[in-house]
XYZ file of N, CA and C in Angstrom:
606
model
N 109.249 114.169 101.730
C 109.733 112.856 101.798
C 111.197 112.323 101.439
N 111.602 113.300 100.949
C 113.645 112.868 100.263
C 113.641 112.888 99.193
N 112.855 112.481 98.353
C 112.990 112.717 96.346
C 113.598 114.141 95.885
N 113.201 114.916 96.676
C 114.374 116.239 96.088
C 115.072 116.896 97.429
N 116.438 116.164 97.779
C 116.597 116.679 98.860
C 117.248 117.647 98.494
N 117.807 118.730 99.634
C 118.513 120.201 99.566
C 119.348 119.808 98.639
N 119.883 120.794 97.784
C 121.395 120.648 97.120
C 120.903 120.213 95.321
N 119.598 119.598 95.550
C 119.368 119.035 94.123
C 118.523 119.924 92.752
N 118.836 119.468 92.129
C 117.615 120.510 91.300
C 116.446 119.318 91.007
N 114.919 119.991 90.867
C 113.650 119.381 90.498
C 114.054 119.069 88.769
N 113.122 118.439 88.277
C 112.783 118.495 86.823
C 111.827 119.399 86.518
N 112.168 119.172 85.026
C 111.644 120.456 84.084
C 109.910 120.391 84.799
N 109.499 122.068 84.329
C 108.736 122.103 85.039
C 107.610 121.300 83.185
N 107.693 120.745 82.840
C 107.159 119.531 81.785
C 106.713 118.530 82.425
N 108.016 117.671 82.798
C 108.228 116.686 83.732
C 107.074 116.871 84.758
N 107.557 117.631 86.200
C 106.536 117.636 87.024
C 104.971 117.878 86.269
N 105.071 118.443 85.802
C 103.475 118.805 85.242
C 102.693 117.204 84.933
N 103.143 116.011 83.625
C 103.346 114.705 83.317
C 103.629 114.384 84.618
N 104.443 114.515 85.614
C 104.760 113.409 87.168
C 103.749 113.245 87.721
N 103.025 114.464 88.233
C 101.456 114.966 88.881
C 100.548 114.493 88.382
N 100.524 114.838 87.059
C 99.744 115.386 86.764
C 98.711 116.689 86.792
N 99.506 117.765 86.755
C 98.814 119.496 86.997
C 99.283 120.157 85.565
N 98.574 121.118 85.822
C 98.598 121.911 84.877
C 100.279 123.044 84.980
N 100.649 123.360 83.719
C 102.000 123.970 84.565
C 101.293 125.207 85.137
N 100.827 125.799 85.041
C 100.062 126.547 85.615
C 100.435 127.033 87.208
N 99.882 125.353 87.992
C 99.701 124.949 89.005
C 101.188 124.725 89.534
N 101.649 124.410 88.060
C 103.301 123.820 88.836
C 103.873 125.118 88.903
N 104.025 126.006 88.554
C 104.504 127.153 88.484
C 104.169 128.091 89.448
N 102.702 128.550 90.284
C 102.223 128.621 91.067
C 103.316 127.646 92.936
N 103.169 126.737 92.226
C 103.291 125.530 93.540
C 104.685 126.302 93.538
N 105.474 126.458 92.674
C 107.252 127.145 92.866
C 107.520 128.183 93.729
N 106.154 129.020 92.782
C 106.371 130.318 93.558
C 106.416 130.428 95.435
N 105.357 129.706 95.684
C 105.116 129.047 96.649
C 106.221 128.421 97.469
N 106.594 127.894 97.379
C 107.558 127.142 97.424
C 109.457 128.228 97.557
N 109.115 128.974 96.674
C 110.411 130.428 96.621
C 109.802 131.571 97.631
N 108.790 131.848 98.478
C 108.162 132.858 99.194
C 108.431 131.911 100.283
N 108.418 130.561 100.369
C 108.968 129.802 102.044
C 110.062 129.964 101.803
N 110.927 129.473 100.770
C 112.351 129.922 100.768
C 113.015 128.057 100.542
N 112.436 127.154 99.905
C 112.545 125.786 100.117
C 113.257 126.125 98.335
N 113.025 126.716 97.594
C 113.502 126.803 96.569
C 113.987 127.902 95.918
N 115.339 127.799 95.017
C 115.706 128.898 94.595
C 116.082 128.771 92.719
N 114.510 130.179 92.526
C 115.098 129.433 90.674
C 115.919 130.554 90.229
N 116.767 129.444 88.456
C 118.339 129.791 88.130
C 117.883 130.210 86.437
N 118.168 131.133 86.097
C 118.007 131.169 84.814
C 118.591 130.259 83.554
N 118.316 129.415 82.827
C 119.197 128.886 82.335
C 119.631 127.034 83.194
N 119.135 127.321 84.685
C 119.500 126.137 84.864
C 118.483 125.142 85.408
N 117.801 125.478 86.236
C 116.553 125.149 86.632
C 116.293 125.564 88.049
N 115.377 125.048 88.548
C 114.874 125.485 90.371
C 115.777 124.199 90.856
N 116.265 125.552 92.257
C 116.879 124.281 93.048
C 116.682 124.009 94.503
N 116.038 122.780 95.163
C 115.978 122.797 96.491
C 116.674 122.943 97.409
N 116.316 123.960 98.022
C 117.073 124.068 99.783
C 116.574 124.607 100.771
N 117.183 125.624 101.147
C 116.978 125.619 103.025
C 117.275 127.192 103.219
N 117.112 127.983 102.719
C 116.560 129.503 103.287
C 116.080 129.513 104.508
N 116.157 129.391 105.537
C 115.657 129.436 106.430
C 115.450 130.997 107.075
N 116.734 131.445 106.129
C 116.346 132.923 106.784
C 114.970 133.568 105.947
N 114.828 133.578 104.567
C 113.790 133.804 103.712
C 112.215 133.327 103.479
N 111.813 134.082 104.501
C 109.834 133.659 104.556
C 109.460 135.303 104.410
N 108.463 134.487 102.899
C 107.726 136.312 102.449
C 106.779 135.499 103.085
N 105.506 135.623 103.332
C 104.222 135.368 103.699
C 103.243 136.202 103.677
N 102.992 136.862 102.542
C 102.084 137.659 102.001
C 101.571 138.048 101.590
N 101.567 136.709 100.388
C 101.328 136.282 99.403
C 99.818 135.648 99.906
N 98.831 135.888 99.137
C 96.987 135.294 99.659
C 97.616 133.742 99.112
N 97.412 133.291 98.950
C 97.630 131.535 98.821
C 98.482 131.007 100.328
N 99.819 131.874 100.568
C 99.817 130.982 101.614
C 99.389 131.524 102.990
N 99.001 133.089 102.841
C 97.942 133.552 104.323
C 96.526 132.287 103.672
N 96.130 131.681 102.898
C 94.581 130.604 103.058
C 94.892 129.949 103.819
N 96.259 129.510 102.905
C 97.375 128.162 103.895
C 97.367 127.960 104.799
N 97.703 128.836 105.410
C 98.329 129.217 106.921
C 97.025 129.114 107.771
N 95.718 129.778 107.400
C 94.986 129.619 108.385
C 93.857 128.271 107.984
N 94.262 127.870 107.543
C 93.903 126.622 107.386
C 94.604 125.185 107.797
N 96.129 125.474 107.867
C 96.226 124.734 108.667
C 96.245 124.958 110.385
N 95.845 126.117 110.480
C 96.036 126.184 111.870
C 94.339 125.713 112.091
N 93.259 125.651 111.552
C 91.783 124.987 111.132
C 91.704 123.759 111.277
N 92.798 123.567 111.069
C 93.022 121.722 110.601
C 93.660 121.190 112.514
N 95.087 122.230 112.459
C 95.788 121.820 113.646
C 94.267 122.554 115.219
N 93.409 122.750 115.170
C 92.752 123.075 115.785
C 91.233 121.969 115.847
N 91.024 121.600 114.663
C 89.921 120.571 114.702
C 90.698 119.025 115.115
N 92.055 118.792 114.580
C 92.455 117.682 115.221
C 92.660 117.523 116.468
N 92.374 118.859 117.175
C 93.358 118.560 118.355
C 92.014 118.280 119.702
N 90.889 118.532 118.962
C 90.141 118.253 119.471
C 88.567 116.606 118.725
N 89.280 116.195 118.518
C 89.031 114.975 118.328
C 89.930 113.615 117.619
N 91.044 114.118 117.860
C 91.982 113.024 117.347
C 91.815 111.419 118.808
N 92.065 112.363 119.733
C 91.287 111.348 120.780
C 90.782 110.243 120.756
N 89.729 110.833 120.862
C 88.665 110.129 119.773
C 88.470 109.192 118.832
N 89.221 109.359 117.605
C 88.995 109.323 116.261
C 89.841 107.838 116.729
N 91.530 108.335 117.679
C 92.594 107.207 117.534
C 92.176 106.192 117.808
N 91.142 106.039 119.318
C 90.170 105.160 119.912
C 90.209 104.449 119.264
N 88.982 105.266 118.585
C 87.610 104.543 117.820
C 88.555 103.401 116.589
N 89.582 104.156 115.927
C 89.950 103.664 115.181
C 90.882 102.572 115.625
N 91.422 102.387 115.721
C 91.890 101.637 117.019
C 91.701 100.066 117.146
N 90.302 100.338 117.910
C 89.717 99.319 118.762
C 89.045 98.501 117.319
N 89.067 99.461 116.269
C 87.895 98.883 115.156
C 89.115 97.821 114.322
N 90.617 98.146 114.676
C 90.822 97.318 113.414
C 91.990 95.947 114.173
N 92.363 95.237 113.456
C 93.066 93.355 113.836
C 93.893 94.249 114.244
N 95.093 93.092 115.388
C 96.174 93.742 115.539
C 97.481 93.912 115.207
N 96.724 93.299 113.786
C 97.925 93.320 113.014
C 98.109 94.255 112.544
N 97.070 95.205 112.453
C 97.109 96.132 111.596
C 97.767 97.256 112.488
N 97.946 97.010 114.111
C 98.194 98.157 115.039
C 99.430 97.523 115.031
N 100.032 96.478 115.234
C 101.737 96.048 115.253
C 101.929 96.991 113.822
N 101.408 97.452 112.777
C 102.610 97.180 111.472
C 102.700 98.694 111.154
N 101.586 99.148 111.976
C 101.670 100.450 112.168
C 103.005 101.522 113.143
N 102.676 100.222 114.394
C 103.993 100.508 115.509
C 105.360 100.451 114.758
N 105.263 99.516 113.232
C 106.550 99.169 112.467
C 107.225 100.261 111.668
N 106.027 100.808 111.517
C 106.204 102.689 110.586
C 106.474 103.675 111.443
N 105.554 103.667 112.379
C 106.962 104.134 113.913
C 108.277 104.327 113.775
N 108.440 102.599 114.246
C 110.039 102.715 113.543
C 110.683 102.554 113.112
N 110.349 102.531 111.556
C 111.413 103.479 110.701
C 111.826 104.314 110.444
N 110.505 105.062 110.409
C 110.597 106.532 110.237
C 111.129 106.976 111.860
N 111.821 107.147 112.727
C 112.364 106.901 114.203
C 114.476 106.422 112.896
N 113.710 105.821 113.194
C 115.468 104.657 112.078
C 115.691 105.557 111.122
N 114.881 105.782 110.532
C 115.268 106.640 108.933
C 115.321 107.992 109.508
N 115.496 108.562 110.886
C 115.061 109.966 111.061
C 114.107 110.900 110.008
N 113.505 110.026 109.697
C 112.076 110.874 109.351
C 110.729 110.983 110.175
N 111.289 111.068 111.873
C 110.397 111.384 112.804
C 108.630 112.610 112.311
N 109.173 113.395 111.443
C 108.473 114.136 111.456
C 107.647 114.031 110.195
N 107.268 112.949 109.898
C 106.680 112.294 108.539
C 105.712 111.896 109.350
N 105.113 111.594 110.989
C 104.764 110.791 111.378
C 103.157 111.085 112.223
N 103.300 112.670 111.227
C 101.425 113.286 110.840
C 101.449 112.032 109.326
N 101.131 112.443 109.139
C 101.429 112.356 108.068
C 101.175 110.662 107.604
N 101.466 109.920 108.042
C 101.622 108.206 108.687
C 100.458 107.829 108.920
N 100.060 108.897 110.327
C 99.352 108.560 111.209
C 98.002 108.785 110.450
N 97.624 109.943 109.697
C 96.789 110.675 109.250
C 95.965 109.433 108.236
N 97.509 108.797 107.218
C 97.123 107.865 106.236
C 95.975 107.044 106.296
N 96.816 106.191 108.250
C 96.507 105.003 108.264
C 94.941 105.611 108.646
N 94.933 106.684 109.835
C 93.439 106.832 110.084
C 92.622 106.287 108.499
N 92.715 107.246 107.745
C 92.087 107.892 106.476
C 91.993 106.341 105.841
N 92.731 105.337 106.232
C 92.721 103.404 105.496
C 91.564 103.153 106.490
N 91.825 103.036 107.815
C 91.118 102.533 108.721
C 90.017 102.705 109.390
N 89.488 103.348 108.927
C 88.101 104.312 110.512
C 87.110 103.931 109.216
N 86.300 103.615 110.640
C 84.654 102.619 109.759
C 84.188 103.858 109.111
N 84.308 105.006 109.724
C 83.244 106.550 108.790
C 83.565 106.716 107.822
N 82.684 106.965 106.808
C 83.208 107.834 105.508
C 82.981 108.908 106.021
N 82.747 109.747 106.768
C 82.093 110.803 106.755
C 83.914 111.559 107.615
N 84.878 110.476 108.423
C 85.685 111.080 109.189
C 87.004 110.413 108.150
N 86.380 109.381 107.504
C 87.209 109.099 106.580
C 87.480 110.616 105.158
N 86.696 111.348 104.984
C 86.828 112.361 104.710
C 87.323 113.308 104.527
N 86.962 113.829 105.990
C 87.517 114.816 106.859
C 88.966 114.588 106.722
N 89.512 113.570 107.698
C 91.242 113.198 107.781
C 91.936 113.066 106.555
N 91.351 112.402 105.214
C 91.842 112.831 104.204
C 92.085 114.335 103.938
N 91.230 114.698 103.922
C 91.398 116.721 103.769
C 92.575 117.542 104.816
N 92.321 117.126 105.763
C 93.832 117.686 106.719
C 94.403 117.051 106.899
N 95.120 115.950 106.047
C 96.555 115.355 105.192
C 97.138 115.485 104.760
N 95.987 116.350 103.710
C 96.725 117.798 102.963
C 97.104 119.422 103.605
N 96.677 119.072 104.547
C 96.732 120.463 104.930
C 97.498 120.786 105.746
N 98.001 119.637 106.756
C 98.792 119.286 107.635
C 100.671 119.941 106.847
N 100.748 119.821 105.141
C 101.841 120.415 104.767
C 102.396 121.520 104.659
N 101.008 122.333 105.316
C 102.007 123.883 105.352
C 101.834 124.101 106.481
N 101.871 123.224 107.928
C 102.903 123.073 108.703
C 104.484 123.661 108.452
N 105.157 122.017 107.540
C 106.329 121.622 107.581
C 107.084 123.093 107.320
N 107.214 124.812 106.799
C 108.276 125.169 106.650
C 108.365 125.942 107.690
N 106.935 126.204 108.545
C 107.472 126.707 110.178
C 108.438 125.353 111.145
N 107.385 124.490 110.614
C 107.989 123.468 112.423
C 109.812 123.877 111.436
N 110.295 123.893 110.104
C 111.428 123.994 110.260
C 111.974 125.209 110.706
N 111.268 126.398 110.388
C 111.913 127.517 110.609
C 112.538 127.581 112.961
N 111.849 126.689 113.059
C 111.784 126.995 114.828
C 113.060 125.901 115.082
N 113.176 125.407 114.049
C 114.604 124.371 114.514
C 115.780 124.948 113.568
N 116.925 125.929 114.094
C 117.584 126.361 113.406
C 118.746 125.529 112.747
N 118.774 124.219 113.764
C 120.298 123.561 113.377
C 119.502 122.583 111.594
N 117.863 123.039 111.608
C 117.497 122.188 110.477
C 116.894 120.734 110.571
N 117.231 120.182 112.116
C 116.715 118.524 112.112
C 115.733 118.184 112.244
N 114.660 118.957 111.562
C 113.566 118.714 112.189
C 112.791 117.083 112.629
N 113.617 116.481 112.063
C 113.916 114.435 112.804
C 113.881 114.327 114.655
N 114.546 115.573 115.153
C 114.575 115.467 116.427
C 113.108 115.841 116.874
N 112.285 116.975 116.521
C 111.711 117.239 117.039
C 110.209 116.411 117.447
N 110.327 115.550 116.392
C 109.026 114.855 116.925
C 109.800 112.846 117.489
N 111.453 112.877 118.047
C 111.650 111.444 117.827
C 111.382 110.850 119.208
N 111.331 111.845 120.331
C 110.634 110.866 121.687
C 108.915 110.620 120.753
N 108.551 111.623 120.722
C 106.662 111.002 120.669
C 107.201 109.327 119.569
N 107.154 109.739 118.405
C 106.922 108.690 117.722
C 107.705 107.558 118.418
N 108.856 107.014 119.228
C 109.564 106.367 120.078
C 108.466 105.959 121.197
N 107.883 106.870 122.011
C 106.517 107.154 122.760
C 105.310 105.229 122.022
N 104.953 106.850 120.712
C 104.060 105.864 120.845
C 104.283 104.723 119.855
N 104.969 104.075 119.081
C 105.914 102.539 118.184
C 105.212 101.863 119.897
N 106.303 102.233 120.979
C 105.447 101.607 122.434
C 104.430 101.505 123.100
N 103.788 102.474 122.807
C 102.420 101.771 123.693
C 100.652 101.577 122.272
N 101.436 101.162 120.365
C 101.552 99.858 120.242
C 101.722 98.541 120.073
N 102.813 98.602 120.612
C 103.169 97.643 120.924
C 102.663 96.933 122.104
N 102.367 97.745 122.946
C 102.143 97.028 123.836
C 100.051 97.099 124.702
N 99.708 97.819 122.972
C 98.308 98.136 123.171
C 97.771 98.592 123.775
N 98.686 99.674 124.464
C 98.006 101.407 124.687
C 96.952 101.377 124.581
N 96.114 101.850 124.072
C 95.011 103.196 122.521
C 94.793 104.263 123.858
N 94.948 103.905 124.801
C 94.393 104.295 125.239
C 95.403 105.529 125.587
N 96.434 105.869 126.333
C 97.482 106.488 126.150
C 98.076 106.878 124.536
N 97.855 106.084 124.224
C 98.351 106.958 122.377
C 97.689 107.718 122.096
N 96.021 107.234 122.131
C 95.593 108.594 121.904
C 95.193 109.690 122.637
N 95.951 109.724 123.841
C 95.607 110.650 124.591
C 97.280 111.506 124.570
N 98.034 110.812 124.115
C 99.268 111.511 123.607
C 98.957 112.576 121.860
N 98.243 111.860 121.279
C 98.440 112.159 119.716
C 97.460 114.130 120.436
N 96.367 113.063 120.740
C 95.796 114.872 121.258
C 96.788 116.402 122.024
N 97.577 115.919 122.948
C 98.381 116.376 123.813
C 99.724 117.159 122.747
N 100.188 116.160 121.471
C 101.015 116.477 120.566
C 99.993 117.603 119.313
N 98.964 117.556 119.309
C 98.251 118.449 118.076
C 97.952 119.531 119.099
N 97.920 119.633 120.564
C 97.356 121.254 121.147
C 98.629 121.608 121.265
N 99.991 120.547 121.157
C 100.905 121.611 121.369
C 102.121 121.909 120.070
N 101.442 121.127 118.763
C 101.415 122.261 117.592
C 100.654 122.813 117.610
N 100.016 123.119 117.781
C 99.077 124.081 117.665
C 99.912 125.520 118.757
N 99.536 125.475 119.606
C 100.223 126.680 120.055
C 101.170 126.895 119.841
N 102.548 125.990 119.068
C 103.725 126.329 118.464
C 103.611 127.515 117.717
N 101.509 127.695 116.771
C 102.149 128.630 115.062
C 102.421 129.649 116.337
N 101.337 130.292 117.148
C 101.188 131.572 117.937
C 103.063 131.729 117.806
N 103.988 131.071 118.022
C 105.484 131.506 118.303
C 105.941 132.226 116.641
N 105.021 131.478 115.454
C 105.891 131.342 114.268
C 105.727 133.091 113.637
């Protein structure tokens, strides 16, 4: 989300543990995973620096393998359900909430953060869907999608991940503003199918 851009140093382990309400062992394990994925590099006596070393990627760890598996299953489930869930959710909300969501997509595009469209939209579903069961499932899937970011970044050799989704986000915003829920829902289904297929290229 831009809190720790490339080139900056992360807070100390103790500070992160306090900030995120996690134990030191969890913070260490997370930093190890991020190091294997090429997103951080630790320097003795200096701290942990955020970086984007696209050449470095070690997917041999058990936690990374499990995260990748869950990410794939999450994309498969989303590809199967997102159209109907989108339709159901957007049919049940007031127009003001639909227009507010369109505004959030516009802000992502204008802020060159279109890649966050997944998180923004799944959080919207989580907050607004009338079904508690679907809310529970989609809340968990929002967390699992984060495993896809390292591989999405690797697909873009220029590191400009926002460009990957700019066109989609612009169209999603238009569809929401004109109230074309059917097209919006179908486009999300197509996107999830494409995202799942891209995993085979990684």
